[in-house]
Short mmCIF file of C-alpha atoms and ligand atoms in Angstrom, two decimals:
data_model
loop_
_atom_site.label_atom_id
_atom_site.label_comp_id
_atom_site.label_asym_id
_atom_site.label_seq_id
_atom_site.Cartn_x
_atom_site.Cartn_y
_atom_site.Cartn_z
CA UNK A 1 31.12 96.46 14.00
CA UNK A 2 28.35 97.39 16.50
CA UNK A 3 29.35 97.61 20.14
CA UNK A 4 27.20 96.68 23.07
CA UNK A 5 27.61 97.19 26.75
CA UNK A 6 26.81 94.02 28.67
CA UNK A 7 25.61 94.99 32.09
CA UNK A 8 23.43 93.57 34.82
CA UNK A 9 19.79 94.65 34.35
CA UNK A 10 19.34 94.47 38.13
CA UNK A 11 22.22 96.59 39.47
CA UNK A 12 23.91 97.95 36.34
CA UNK A 13 27.23 96.37 37.16
CA UNK A 14 29.37 95.29 34.18
CA UNK A 15 29.12 91.60 33.30
CA UNK A 16 31.77 89.45 31.68
CA UNK A 17 29.95 86.36 30.37
CA UNK A 18 31.93 83.59 28.72
CA UNK A 19 31.86 83.71 24.91
CA UNK A 20 29.11 81.10 24.39
CA UNK A 21 27.48 81.41 27.81
CA UNK A 22 23.66 81.42 27.87
CA UNK A 23 23.60 82.90 31.36
CA UNK A 24 25.95 84.41 33.89
CA UNK A 25 25.77 85.37 37.58
CA UNK A 26 26.34 89.04 38.40
CA UNK A 27 29.42 89.25 40.63
CA UNK A 28 27.98 92.25 42.50
CA UNK A 29 24.30 91.50 43.25
CA UNK A 30 24.23 87.74 42.60
CA UNK A 31 21.43 87.90 40.01
CA UNK A 32 21.41 85.22 37.34
CA UNK A 33 21.25 87.04 34.01
CA UNK A 34 20.24 85.33 30.75
CA UNK A 35 22.28 86.38 27.75
CA UNK A 36 20.29 86.93 24.51
CA UNK A 37 22.70 86.37 21.64
CA UNK A 38 20.05 87.31 19.02
CA UNK A 39 20.11 91.03 19.79
CA UNK A 40 21.32 92.95 16.73
CA UNK A 41 21.77 96.66 16.36
CA UNK A 42 18.96 98.37 14.42
CA UNK A 43 21.38 99.77 11.85
CA UNK A 44 22.89 96.35 11.14
CA UNK A 45 19.46 94.75 10.91
CA UNK A 46 18.23 97.39 8.44
CA UNK A 47 21.30 97.06 6.30
CA UNK A 48 21.03 93.27 6.17
CA UNK A 49 17.32 93.50 5.28
CA UNK A 50 17.99 96.02 2.53
CA UNK A 51 20.67 93.79 1.05
CA UNK A 52 18.38 90.76 1.20
CA UNK A 53 15.55 92.68 -0.48
CA UNK A 54 17.81 93.91 -3.31
CA UNK A 55 17.05 91.76 -6.41
CA UNK A 56 20.43 92.55 -8.00
CA UNK A 57 22.18 90.82 -5.10
CA UNK A 58 20.27 87.64 -5.94
CA UNK A 59 21.22 87.76 -9.61
CA UNK A 60 17.98 89.23 -11.00
CA UNK A 61 18.38 91.69 -13.86
CA UNK A 62 14.76 92.88 -14.19
CA UNK A 63 11.87 93.17 -11.79
CA UNK A 64 8.57 94.91 -11.19
CA UNK A 65 7.83 96.50 -7.84
CA UNK A 66 4.54 96.54 -5.92
CA UNK A 67 4.70 98.31 -2.56
CA UNK A 68 7.95 97.16 -0.96
CA UNK A 69 8.14 93.83 -2.84
CA UNK A 70 10.10 93.16 -6.02
CA UNK A 71 8.92 90.53 -8.49
CA UNK A 72 10.71 88.93 -11.43
CA UNK A 73 8.17 88.61 -14.26
CA UNK A 74 7.58 85.30 -16.03
CA UNK A 75 5.29 84.48 -18.97
CA UNK A 76 1.83 85.88 -19.65
CA UNK A 77 -0.41 82.94 -18.75
CA UNK A 78 -3.90 84.29 -19.46
CA UNK A 79 -5.97 87.30 -20.40
CA UNK A 80 -9.00 87.95 -18.21
CA UNK A 81 -11.86 90.38 -18.71
CA UNK A 82 -10.01 93.31 -17.15
CA UNK A 83 -6.45 92.11 -16.57
CA UNK A 84 -3.49 90.30 -18.08
CA UNK A 85 -2.21 87.55 -15.82
CA UNK A 86 1.53 86.91 -15.48
CA UNK A 87 3.43 84.26 -13.59
CA UNK A 88 6.14 85.88 -11.45
CA UNK A 89 8.45 85.08 -8.58
CA UNK A 90 9.76 87.13 -5.68
CA UNK A 91 13.11 88.51 -6.77
CA UNK A 92 15.12 87.14 -3.84
CA UNK A 93 16.01 83.84 -2.18
CA UNK A 94 14.08 81.97 -0.93
CA UNK A 95 11.63 82.92 -3.63
CA UNK A 96 7.83 82.72 -3.74
CA UNK A 97 5.78 81.98 -6.85
CA UNK A 98 2.81 84.17 -7.56
CA UNK A 99 0.37 85.23 -10.27
CA UNK A 100 0.12 88.92 -11.03
CA UNK A 101 -3.10 90.37 -12.43
CA UNK A 102 -2.11 93.56 -14.28
CA UNK A 103 -5.07 95.83 -14.95
CA UNK A 104 -5.41 96.92 -18.58
CA UNK A 105 -7.67 99.96 -18.18
CA UNK A 106 -7.68 102.22 -15.08
CA UNK A 107 -11.45 102.51 -15.47
CA UNK A 108 -11.71 99.01 -13.96
CA UNK A 109 -9.56 99.79 -10.93
CA UNK A 110 -12.58 99.60 -8.55
CA UNK A 111 -13.20 95.99 -9.63
CA UNK A 112 -9.62 94.95 -8.94
CA UNK A 113 -9.68 96.86 -5.66
CA UNK A 114 -12.91 95.07 -4.74
CA UNK A 115 -11.42 91.67 -5.60
CA UNK A 116 -8.50 92.42 -3.26
CA UNK A 117 -10.87 93.37 -0.44
CA UNK A 118 -12.91 90.21 -1.00
CA UNK A 119 -9.88 87.92 -0.99
CA UNK A 120 -8.59 89.48 2.23
CA UNK A 121 -12.03 89.35 3.85
CA UNK A 122 -12.52 85.72 2.84
CA UNK A 123 -9.20 84.69 4.36
CA UNK A 124 -10.44 86.09 7.67
CA UNK A 125 -14.05 84.87 7.40
CA UNK A 126 -13.18 81.35 6.25
CA UNK A 127 -10.03 81.15 8.37
CA UNK A 128 -12.27 81.05 11.43
CA UNK A 129 -14.74 78.49 10.13
CA UNK A 130 -12.78 76.21 7.82
CA UNK A 131 -9.05 77.01 8.00
CA UNK A 132 -8.08 73.89 6.04
CA UNK A 133 -10.03 75.28 3.13
CA UNK A 134 -8.09 78.54 2.85
CA UNK A 135 -5.55 77.11 0.44
CA UNK A 136 -8.39 76.28 -1.97
CA UNK A 137 -9.10 79.97 -2.48
CA UNK A 138 -6.81 82.47 -4.20
CA UNK A 139 -4.53 83.73 -1.44
CA UNK A 140 -3.85 87.46 -1.59
CA UNK A 141 -0.18 88.48 -1.47
CA UNK A 142 -0.07 92.20 -2.38
CA UNK A 143 -1.77 94.83 -4.47
CA UNK A 144 -0.99 98.35 -5.59
CA UNK A 145 0.58 100.39 -8.35
CA UNK A 146 3.33 98.83 -10.44
CA UNK A 147 6.69 100.53 -10.42
CA UNK A 148 9.41 99.57 -12.90
CA UNK A 149 8.97 97.47 -16.03
CA UNK A 150 6.77 98.11 -19.05
CA UNK A 151 3.49 98.50 -17.10
CA UNK A 152 4.70 101.22 -14.74
CA UNK A 153 1.72 102.99 -13.18
CA UNK A 154 -0.84 100.20 -13.73
CA UNK A 155 -2.72 98.56 -10.88
CA UNK A 156 -1.77 95.00 -9.99
CA UNK A 157 -3.10 92.26 -7.72
CA UNK A 158 -0.87 89.40 -6.64
CA UNK A 159 -2.06 85.99 -5.49
CA UNK A 160 -0.09 82.92 -4.46
CA UNK A 161 0.48 80.45 -7.30
CA UNK A 162 -0.82 76.93 -6.77
CA UNK A 163 0.96 74.47 -9.03
CA UNK A 164 -1.02 71.98 -11.09
CA UNK A 165 -4.25 73.91 -11.70
CA UNK A 166 -3.65 74.33 -15.38
CA UNK A 167 -6.84 73.92 -17.37
CA UNK A 168 -9.78 76.31 -17.40
CA UNK A 169 -13.19 74.87 -18.22
CA UNK A 170 -12.89 76.88 -21.46
CA UNK A 171 -9.80 74.86 -22.42
CA UNK A 172 -11.49 71.60 -21.34
CA UNK A 173 -14.46 72.36 -23.57
CA UNK A 174 -12.15 73.16 -26.50
CA UNK A 175 -10.21 69.90 -26.13
CA UNK A 176 -13.23 67.72 -25.35
CA UNK A 177 -15.69 69.29 -27.78
CA UNK A 178 -18.06 66.32 -27.58
CA UNK A 179 -17.86 66.23 -23.79
CA UNK A 180 -15.75 64.78 -20.97
CA UNK A 181 -16.43 61.35 -19.46
CA UNK A 182 -19.48 61.91 -17.18
CA UNK A 183 -17.56 60.26 -14.32
CA UNK A 184 -15.07 63.13 -14.60
CA UNK A 185 -17.94 65.62 -14.42
CA UNK A 186 -19.06 64.07 -11.11
CA UNK A 187 -15.91 64.98 -9.15
CA UNK A 188 -15.64 68.29 -11.01
CA UNK A 189 -19.10 69.35 -9.92
CA UNK A 190 -18.60 68.09 -6.37
CA UNK A 191 -15.38 70.12 -6.00
CA UNK A 192 -17.16 73.27 -7.20
CA UNK A 193 -20.11 72.68 -4.88
CA UNK A 194 -17.75 72.15 -1.93
CA UNK A 195 -16.15 75.53 -2.59
CA UNK A 196 -19.54 77.17 -2.98
CA UNK A 197 -20.77 75.58 0.24
CA UNK A 198 -17.85 77.04 2.19
CA UNK A 199 -18.34 80.48 0.59
CA UNK A 200 -22.09 80.50 1.16
CA UNK A 201 -21.80 79.32 4.76
CA UNK A 202 -19.41 82.20 5.40
CA UNK A 203 -22.07 84.56 4.01
CA UNK A 204 -20.57 85.26 0.57
CA UNK A 205 -21.57 84.69 -3.05
CA UNK A 206 -19.13 84.37 -5.95
CA UNK A 207 -21.29 86.00 -8.62
CA UNK A 208 -19.32 84.74 -11.64
CA UNK A 209 -19.14 80.93 -11.63
CA UNK A 210 -18.10 80.72 -15.29
CA UNK A 211 -15.80 78.52 -17.42
CA UNK A 212 -12.80 80.91 -17.30
CA UNK A 213 -13.01 80.97 -13.49
CA UNK A 214 -12.85 77.19 -13.00
CA UNK A 215 -9.42 75.56 -13.08
CA UNK A 216 -8.91 71.81 -13.20
CA UNK A 217 -5.94 70.17 -11.52
CA UNK A 218 -3.76 68.24 -13.95
CA UNK A 219 -3.91 64.49 -13.35
CA UNK A 220 -5.89 64.82 -10.11
CA UNK A 221 -9.45 65.39 -8.96
CA UNK A 222 -9.14 69.07 -8.01
CA UNK A 223 -11.02 72.15 -9.22
CA UNK A 224 -10.37 75.71 -8.04
CA UNK A 225 -12.61 78.72 -8.33
CA UNK A 226 -10.91 82.03 -9.21
CA UNK A 227 -12.03 85.47 -10.49
CA UNK A 228 -13.46 87.02 -7.30
CA UNK A 229 -14.03 90.55 -8.61
CA UNK A 230 -17.83 90.07 -8.50
CA UNK A 231 -17.90 88.21 -5.18
CA UNK A 232 -19.70 89.87 -2.31
CA UNK A 233 -21.55 89.38 0.93
CA UNK A 234 -24.83 87.61 0.30
CA UNK A 235 -26.85 90.32 1.97
CA UNK A 236 -27.28 93.41 -0.17
CA UNK A 237 -24.78 92.39 -2.83
CA UNK A 238 -25.21 93.98 -6.24
CA UNK A 239 -23.60 92.45 -9.31
CA UNK A 240 -20.60 94.66 -10.06
CA UNK A 241 -20.02 93.46 -13.60
CA UNK A 242 -21.18 90.92 -16.14
CA UNK A 243 -18.83 88.82 -18.19
CA UNK A 244 -20.41 89.57 -21.56
CA UNK A 245 -18.74 86.62 -23.30
CA UNK A 246 -20.71 84.35 -20.98
CA UNK A 247 -23.89 86.35 -20.53
CA UNK A 248 -25.86 83.22 -21.47
CA UNK A 249 -24.58 81.45 -18.36
CA UNK A 250 -26.24 83.95 -16.00
CA UNK A 251 -29.77 83.03 -14.86
CA UNK A 252 -32.24 85.49 -16.41
CA UNK A 253 -33.57 86.29 -12.92
CA UNK A 254 -30.06 87.37 -11.88
CA UNK A 255 -29.68 89.62 -14.92
CA UNK A 256 -33.01 91.19 -13.95
CA UNK A 257 -32.44 91.59 -10.22
CA UNK A 258 -28.67 92.20 -10.38
CA UNK A 259 -28.55 90.67 -6.89
CA UNK A 260 -26.59 87.40 -6.85
CA UNK A 261 -27.73 84.66 -4.50
CA UNK A 262 -26.26 81.28 -3.53
CA UNK A 263 -28.86 79.72 -5.84
CA UNK A 264 -27.41 81.71 -8.78
CA UNK A 265 -23.89 80.39 -8.03
CA UNK A 266 -25.27 76.84 -7.95
CA UNK A 267 -27.23 77.29 -11.17
CA UNK A 268 -24.18 78.68 -12.93
CA UNK A 269 -22.06 75.76 -11.68
CA UNK A 270 -24.54 73.34 -13.29
CA UNK A 271 -24.31 75.27 -16.56
CA UNK A 272 -20.51 75.08 -16.48
CA UNK A 273 -20.68 71.30 -15.99
CA UNK A 274 -23.25 70.95 -18.78
CA UNK A 275 -20.85 72.88 -20.99
CA UNK A 276 -17.87 70.56 -20.35
CA UNK A 277 -20.15 67.57 -20.88
CA UNK A 278 -20.69 68.82 -24.42
CA UNK A 279 -24.26 69.98 -23.71
CA UNK A 280 -26.06 73.25 -24.23
CA UNK A 281 -25.78 75.28 -21.02
CA UNK A 282 -28.42 77.78 -22.08
CA UNK A 283 -31.19 75.31 -22.91
CA UNK A 284 -29.88 72.98 -20.19
CA UNK A 285 -29.72 69.94 -22.47
CA UNK A 286 -27.15 67.16 -22.46
CA UNK A 287 -25.85 64.55 -24.89
CA UNK A 288 -27.35 61.07 -24.60
CA UNK A 289 -24.02 59.69 -23.37
CA UNK A 290 -24.74 61.29 -19.97
CA UNK A 291 -26.61 58.83 -17.68
CA UNK A 292 -30.25 59.83 -17.23
CA UNK A 293 -30.18 60.45 -13.46
CA UNK A 294 -27.13 62.70 -13.68
CA UNK A 295 -28.56 64.56 -16.70
CA UNK A 296 -31.83 65.18 -14.85
CA UNK A 297 -30.01 66.49 -11.78
CA UNK A 298 -27.90 68.84 -13.90
CA UNK A 299 -30.85 70.09 -15.93
CA UNK A 300 -32.93 70.75 -12.83
CA UNK A 301 -30.03 72.49 -11.04
CA UNK A 302 -29.31 74.64 -14.10
CA UNK A 303 -32.85 76.02 -14.13
CA UNK A 304 -33.08 76.41 -10.35
CA UNK A 305 -35.48 73.54 -9.67
CA UNK A 306 -33.05 71.54 -7.54
CA UNK A 307 -32.81 72.41 -3.85
CA UNK A 308 -35.04 75.45 -3.97
CA UNK A 309 -35.53 76.90 -0.49
CA UNK A 310 -32.78 74.65 0.89
CA UNK A 311 -30.59 76.44 3.47
CA UNK A 312 -27.33 74.63 2.73
CA UNK A 313 -28.05 74.35 -0.96
CA UNK A 314 -24.57 73.74 -2.39
CA UNK A 315 -23.65 71.07 0.16
CA UNK A 316 -27.00 69.31 -0.15
CA UNK A 317 -26.57 69.19 -3.90
CA UNK A 318 -22.99 67.92 -3.51
CA UNK A 319 -24.35 65.00 -1.48
CA UNK A 320 -27.04 64.41 -4.06
CA UNK A 321 -24.46 64.25 -6.86
CA UNK A 322 -22.61 61.63 -4.80
CA UNK A 323 -25.79 59.56 -4.39
CA UNK A 324 -26.63 59.74 -8.09
CA UNK A 325 -23.07 58.77 -9.02
CA UNK A 326 -23.13 55.82 -6.60
CA UNK A 327 -26.44 54.64 -8.07
CA UNK A 328 -25.14 54.89 -11.65
CA UNK A 329 -21.45 53.95 -11.31
CA UNK A 330 -21.10 52.25 -7.92
CA UNK A 331 -18.09 53.07 -5.73
CA UNK A 332 -16.17 56.23 -6.63
CA UNK A 333 -13.02 55.56 -8.70
CA UNK A 334 -10.06 57.59 -9.90
CA UNK A 335 -10.86 59.22 -13.23
CA UNK A 336 -8.55 62.18 -13.83
CA UNK A 337 -9.25 64.43 -16.76
CA UNK A 338 -7.05 63.69 -19.77
CA UNK A 339 -5.62 66.86 -21.30
CA UNK A 340 -2.79 67.23 -23.82
N1 ADP B 401 -5.28 81.61 -9.08
C1 ADP B 401 -5.16 81.32 -10.39
N2 ADP B 401 -4.50 80.19 -10.78
C2 ADP B 401 -4.35 79.90 -12.09
N3 ADP B 401 -4.83 80.66 -13.09
C3 ADP B 401 -5.49 81.78 -12.76
C4 ADP B 401 -5.70 82.18 -11.40
N4 ADP B 401 -6.37 83.34 -11.40
C5 ADP B 401 -6.59 83.66 -12.69
N5 ADP B 401 -6.06 82.73 -13.52
C6 ADP B 401 -6.11 82.71 -14.99
O1 ADP B 401 -6.26 84.04 -15.45
C7 ADP B 401 -7.51 84.19 -16.12
C8 ADP B 401 -8.10 85.54 -15.79
O2 ADP B 401 -8.27 85.66 -14.40
P1 ADP B 401 -9.45 86.52 -13.78
O3 ADP B 401 -9.22 86.56 -12.30
O4 ADP B 401 -10.75 86.05 -14.27
O5 ADP B 401 -9.11 87.96 -14.41
P2 ADP B 401 -10.14 89.12 -14.80
O6 ADP B 401 -10.62 89.68 -13.51
O7 ADP B 401 -9.29 90.06 -15.60
O8 ADP B 401 -11.24 88.50 -15.62
C9 ADP B 401 -8.37 83.03 -15.64
O9 ADP B 401 -9.35 82.70 -16.62
C10 ADP B 401 -7.33 81.94 -15.47
O10 ADP B 401 -7.02 81.36 -16.74
MG1 MG B 402 -12.47 86.88 -15.07
#
């Protein structure tokens, strides 16, 4: 047990406070002294922390370590361009659910490193302007080299897991090959444009608004944007990589210039929506089932004719989508996406 001397900070005389006393009066100098019961010896504190951080003490039998944190691996949930993505939880109580991007090839370490820097920067940049929006972006938890487990030595990036965002636009397109209900596409597009507006206002571009980076909330009207390894500041940004599977979704001017702009993000968002509507994102054509005004807006946005020169492009377009939807469908209703 640690021992402490309880003495008057004013005159150094010994004090004898009652067991649960919050304060006592020094019998020598008359000073009222507040007793702080929370003081713990450093050694005891360190020992308690070490025990709390030890996964075995919480019943975990296997874990992967990044920095000082230990994580119990769950299932592989997706394979990205450069990483395999696992669900995991902090190997202690209370736990914390995360997703862990495990890099496949060390050659791509700069991309993962850049994504980490972007996510951290965005938390600061957007935290000042639109703090309520922070939870809509991937929240960085840790990054570094994996120790323990089968991927020892690989780079990993950990982000907080947000329950419910289950379906990528790729999966939506697979399930709804002939296209989702256009009313569903209205809220989907508006959610993406809201995210882009916040990013662009903070001075950043995403640079890879593509079907695998858009996640739809199950049974609700939410969409999240992930995959920030090509994001950058608007000024001077160079495209760090191209997702070759979706090369068609990039505006030709972007492939030429290699310098992503807010307009490119917006154009790519329109192509993603055209894709889930069962249309052709490259030729910017849509099935007849899509109401004319909405189809025109999408086609124009996909080729960069909508909102050209506009300062707050994404937000302006978001408002425009709302107006078109009101004209075609009347008041907004609840139309969650149906997925198996
Ligand atoms: N925050 C997230 N929430 C849910 N799923 C995610 C999240 N981040 C990534 N994923 C899933 O992992 C896949 C790959 O992620 P991504 O960040 O694009 O990796 P990579 O950089 O390797 O391409 C995504 O297509 C998505 O299915
Ligand atoms: Mg990706």
